[in-house]
Short mmCIF file of N, CA and C in Angstrom, two decimals:
data_model
loop_
_atom_site.label_atom_id
_atom_site.label_comp_id
_atom_site.label_asym_id
_atom_site.label_seq_id
_atom_site.Cartn_x
_atom_site.Cartn_y
_atom_site.Cartn_z
N UNK A 1 54.96 1.42 -100.02
CA UNK A 1 55.35 2.79 -99.75
C UNK A 1 56.40 2.85 -98.79
N UNK A 2 56.42 3.55 -98.95
CA UNK A 2 57.22 4.33 -97.42
C UNK A 2 56.29 4.06 -95.84
N UNK A 3 57.09 4.48 -94.92
CA UNK A 3 56.54 4.51 -93.90
C UNK A 3 56.91 6.34 -93.91
N UNK A 4 55.40 6.61 -93.21
CA UNK A 4 55.48 8.49 -92.98
C UNK A 4 56.47 8.28 -91.25
N UNK A 5 57.78 8.91 -91.75
CA UNK A 5 58.08 9.71 -90.13
C UNK A 5 57.26 10.77 -89.35
N UNK A 6 57.95 11.12 -88.65
CA UNK A 6 56.87 12.47 -88.10
C UNK A 6 57.80 12.99 -86.49
N UNK A 7 58.02 14.33 -86.54
CA UNK A 7 58.98 14.87 -85.36
C UNK A 7 57.63 14.67 -84.62
N UNK A 8 58.45 14.37 -83.34
CA UNK A 8 57.00 14.10 -81.92
C UNK A 8 57.79 16.28 -81.90
N UNK A 9 56.56 17.13 -81.67
CA UNK A 9 57.29 18.31 -81.17
C UNK A 9 56.98 18.82 -79.33
N UNK A 10 58.06 18.96 -78.97
CA UNK A 10 58.29 19.58 -77.39
C UNK A 10 59.33 18.62 -76.58
N UNK A 11 59.16 16.48 -77.93
CA UNK A 11 60.05 15.59 -76.69
C UNK A 11 61.37 15.54 -76.94
N UNK A 12 61.94 15.06 -75.65
CA UNK A 12 63.62 15.66 -75.75
C UNK A 12 63.85 14.30 -75.61
N UNK A 13 65.40 14.48 -76.63
CA UNK A 13 65.21 12.89 -76.59
C UNK A 13 66.19 12.72 -74.83
N UNK A 14 65.71 11.32 -74.28
CA UNK A 14 66.76 10.58 -72.91
C UNK A 14 68.16 10.23 -72.97
N UNK A 15 68.76 10.16 -74.48
CA UNK A 15 69.44 9.92 -74.21
C UNK A 15 70.85 11.36 -74.54
N UNK A 16 70.90 12.24 -75.53
CA UNK A 16 71.42 13.35 -75.64
C UNK A 16 70.79 14.79 -75.19
N UNK A 17 70.12 14.34 -74.47
CA UNK A 17 68.49 15.78 -74.34
C UNK A 17 68.68 17.22 -74.80
N UNK A 18 68.20 16.31 -76.10
CA UNK A 18 68.17 16.76 -77.65
C UNK A 18 66.82 17.69 -77.64
N UNK A 19 65.99 18.70 -78.15
CA UNK A 19 64.92 19.71 -77.81
C UNK A 19 64.05 18.99 -79.28
N UNK A 20 62.49 18.21 -79.51
CA UNK A 20 62.53 18.51 -80.63
C UNK A 20 63.44 17.79 -81.61
N UNK A 21 63.85 16.41 -81.79
CA UNK A 21 65.21 15.89 -82.42
C UNK A 21 64.63 14.38 -82.34
N UNK A 22 63.26 14.21 -81.95
CA UNK A 22 62.38 12.44 -81.79
C UNK A 22 61.18 12.54 -83.25
N UNK A 23 61.89 11.83 -83.65
CA UNK A 23 60.57 11.31 -84.82
C UNK A 23 59.96 9.50 -84.33
N UNK A 24 58.83 8.96 -84.13
CA UNK A 24 57.81 8.78 -84.38
C UNK A 24 57.66 8.10 -85.90
N UNK A 25 57.30 6.77 -85.73
CA UNK A 25 56.31 5.61 -86.96
C UNK A 25 55.72 4.50 -85.92
N UNK A 26 55.45 4.22 -86.31
CA UNK A 26 54.19 2.84 -86.08
C UNK A 26 55.37 1.98 -87.41
N UNK A 27 54.83 0.73 -87.61
CA UNK A 27 55.43 -0.14 -88.32
C UNK A 27 54.41 -1.70 -88.45
N UNK A 28 54.09 -2.62 -88.25
CA UNK A 28 53.90 -4.16 -88.84
C UNK A 28 52.91 -4.25 -87.28
N UNK A 29 52.11 -2.82 -86.19
CA UNK A 29 51.91 -3.42 -84.48
C UNK A 29 53.78 -3.16 -83.65
N UNK A 30 54.21 -2.26 -84.29
CA UNK A 30 54.63 -2.26 -83.35
C UNK A 30 55.45 -0.43 -83.71
N UNK A 31 55.62 0.52 -82.34
CA UNK A 31 56.03 1.75 -82.50
C UNK A 31 57.27 1.96 -82.44
N UNK A 32 57.37 3.13 -83.11
CA UNK A 32 59.50 3.15 -83.18
C UNK A 32 59.25 4.91 -82.70
N UNK A 33 60.76 5.39 -82.13
CA UNK A 33 60.99 6.12 -81.81
C UNK A 33 62.26 6.32 -82.02
N UNK A 34 63.61 7.48 -82.53
CA UNK A 34 64.19 7.72 -82.44
C UNK A 34 64.83 8.73 -82.87
N UNK A 35 66.06 9.34 -82.56
CA UNK A 35 66.39 10.81 -82.98
C UNK A 35 66.55 10.64 -84.06
N UNK A 36 67.48 11.88 -84.11
CA UNK A 36 68.13 12.14 -85.30
C UNK A 36 69.75 13.33 -85.02
N UNK A 37 69.54 13.22 -83.83
CA UNK A 37 71.19 14.09 -83.34
C UNK A 37 72.22 12.75 -82.44
N UNK A 38 71.33 11.69 -82.03
CA UNK A 38 72.00 10.38 -81.56
C UNK A 38 71.95 9.00 -82.45
N UNK A 39 72.44 8.69 -81.50
CA UNK A 39 71.58 6.79 -81.95
C UNK A 39 70.68 6.31 -80.28
N UNK A 40 69.97 7.71 -80.19
CA UNK A 40 68.59 6.32 -79.58
C UNK A 40 67.18 5.37 -80.27
N UNK A 41 67.57 4.81 -80.04
CA UNK A 41 66.30 3.32 -80.65
C UNK A 41 65.73 3.26 -80.15
N UNK A 42 64.56 3.45 -80.76
CA UNK A 42 63.35 2.70 -79.03
C UNK A 42 61.90 2.36 -79.98
N UNK A 43 62.08 0.53 -79.51
CA UNK A 43 60.73 -0.13 -79.87
C UNK A 43 59.38 -0.30 -79.04
N UNK A 44 58.42 -0.34 -79.18
CA UNK A 44 57.04 -0.77 -77.99
C UNK A 44 56.33 -1.37 -79.16
N UNK A 45 56.00 -2.37 -78.19
CA UNK A 45 54.39 -2.80 -78.61
C UNK A 45 53.55 -1.88 -78.86
N UNK A 46 52.44 -1.50 -80.07
CA UNK A 46 50.97 -1.23 -79.21
C UNK A 46 50.39 -1.87 -78.31
N UNK A 47 49.66 -1.07 -77.51
CA UNK A 47 49.34 -1.67 -76.74
C UNK A 47 47.63 -1.22 -76.46
N UNK A 48 47.29 -1.48 -75.28
CA UNK A 48 45.50 -1.25 -75.15
C UNK A 48 45.79 0.52 -75.68
N UNK A 49 45.30 0.85 -76.63
CA UNK A 49 45.22 2.48 -76.28
C UNK A 49 44.19 2.82 -75.36
N UNK A 50 44.11 3.35 -74.29
CA UNK A 50 44.05 3.27 -72.85
C UNK A 50 44.37 4.19 -72.33
N UNK A 51 45.69 3.69 -71.90
CA UNK A 51 47.47 3.36 -71.73
C UNK A 51 46.67 5.73 -71.58
N UNK A 52 47.13 6.26 -70.20
CA UNK A 52 47.22 7.53 -70.07
C UNK A 52 47.74 8.97 -70.66
N UNK A 53 47.34 9.79 -70.89
CA UNK A 53 48.76 10.50 -71.83
C UNK A 53 49.59 11.25 -70.83
N UNK A 54 50.70 11.06 -71.43
CA UNK A 54 51.28 11.77 -70.43
C UNK A 54 51.44 12.73 -69.92
N UNK A 55 52.32 14.04 -69.06
CA UNK A 55 52.06 14.79 -68.41
C UNK A 55 53.09 15.41 -69.05
N UNK A 56 53.00 16.51 -69.92
CA UNK A 56 54.02 17.71 -70.61
C UNK A 56 53.03 19.28 -69.68
N UNK A 57 53.96 20.34 -70.77
CA UNK A 57 53.83 21.29 -69.68
C UNK A 57 52.18 21.98 -70.18
N UNK A 58 52.60 21.05 -71.66
CA UNK A 58 51.29 21.53 -72.02
C UNK A 58 49.35 20.89 -71.48
N UNK A 59 50.17 19.80 -71.25
CA UNK A 59 48.24 18.86 -70.41
C UNK A 59 48.65 19.28 -69.01
N UNK A 60 49.46 20.22 -68.25
CA UNK A 60 49.11 19.50 -66.92
C UNK A 60 48.78 20.66 -66.18
N UNK A 61 47.68 20.39 -65.50
CA UNK A 61 46.48 22.13 -65.05
C UNK A 61 47.55 22.84 -64.20
N UNK A 62 47.25 24.51 -64.63
CA UNK A 62 48.39 25.16 -63.46
C UNK A 62 47.67 25.07 -62.65
N UNK A 63 48.40 25.76 -62.10
CA UNK A 63 47.86 25.66 -60.73
C UNK A 63 46.11 26.38 -60.20
N UNK A 64 46.69 27.73 -60.40
CA UNK A 64 45.68 29.20 -60.47
C UNK A 64 44.18 27.86 -61.05
N UNK A 65 44.79 26.91 -61.37
CA UNK A 65 42.82 26.58 -62.50
C UNK A 65 42.93 25.05 -61.64
N UNK A 66 43.76 24.87 -60.68
CA UNK A 66 43.22 23.78 -59.84
C UNK A 66 43.53 23.80 -58.45
N UNK A 67 43.49 25.24 -58.27
CA UNK A 67 42.58 25.64 -57.51
C UNK A 67 40.82 25.69 -56.57
N UNK A 68 40.59 25.38 -55.58
CA UNK A 68 38.85 25.33 -55.22
C UNK A 68 38.34 26.59 -54.42
N UNK A 69 39.25 27.82 -54.29
CA UNK A 69 39.36 28.83 -53.30
C UNK A 69 38.33 29.54 -54.19
N UNK A 70 37.52 29.80 -54.25
CA UNK A 70 36.51 31.06 -54.27
C UNK A 70 35.91 31.72 -53.68
N UNK A 71 36.39 33.54 -54.39
CA UNK A 71 35.93 34.34 -52.96
C UNK A 71 34.55 34.71 -53.42
N UNK A 72 33.55 35.69 -52.54
CA UNK A 72 33.04 36.44 -53.82
C UNK A 72 33.07 37.46 -53.82
N UNK A 73 32.94 38.42 -55.27
CA UNK A 73 33.29 39.34 -55.01
C UNK A 73 32.29 40.84 -55.44
N UNK A 74 32.13 41.64 -54.10
CA UNK A 74 31.37 42.58 -54.42
C UNK A 74 31.76 43.92 -54.62
N UNK A 75 31.07 44.23 -55.67
CA UNK A 75 31.65 45.69 -56.42
C UNK A 75 30.80 46.64 -56.15
N UNK A 76 31.17 47.04 -55.26
CA UNK A 76 31.09 49.09 -55.01
C UNK A 76 31.00 50.08 -55.79
N UNK A 77 29.41 50.83 -55.87
CA UNK A 77 28.71 52.14 -56.57
C UNK A 77 30.25 53.20 -56.60
N UNK A 78 30.94 53.63 -57.63
CA UNK A 78 31.02 54.95 -56.69
C UNK A 78 30.39 55.51 -56.01
N UNK A 79 29.32 56.22 -56.50
CA UNK A 79 28.49 57.24 -55.70
C UNK A 79 28.85 56.99 -54.72
N UNK A 80 28.76 55.74 -53.97
CA UNK A 80 28.72 55.29 -52.39
C UNK A 80 29.38 56.17 -51.50
N UNK A 81 30.51 56.26 -52.52
CA UNK A 81 31.90 57.10 -51.73
C UNK A 81 31.20 58.39 -50.37
#
């Protein structure tokens, strides 16, 4: 049975800098990544699953979310003018 290779959405190749060209798969306890546009190839041993998640534009907290400066809002009644 052939191993299913999956493209990594939004990944940028470290060699040719093309986006959405990296595909990844796992086989025999080793994680593989390769670029379909150039000759980039990488293999990494599968380690503990508690590795920190890589920061991406999607997982990075937004600046306005990370601020804790809250101010109360006073609602004015238009009849009081």
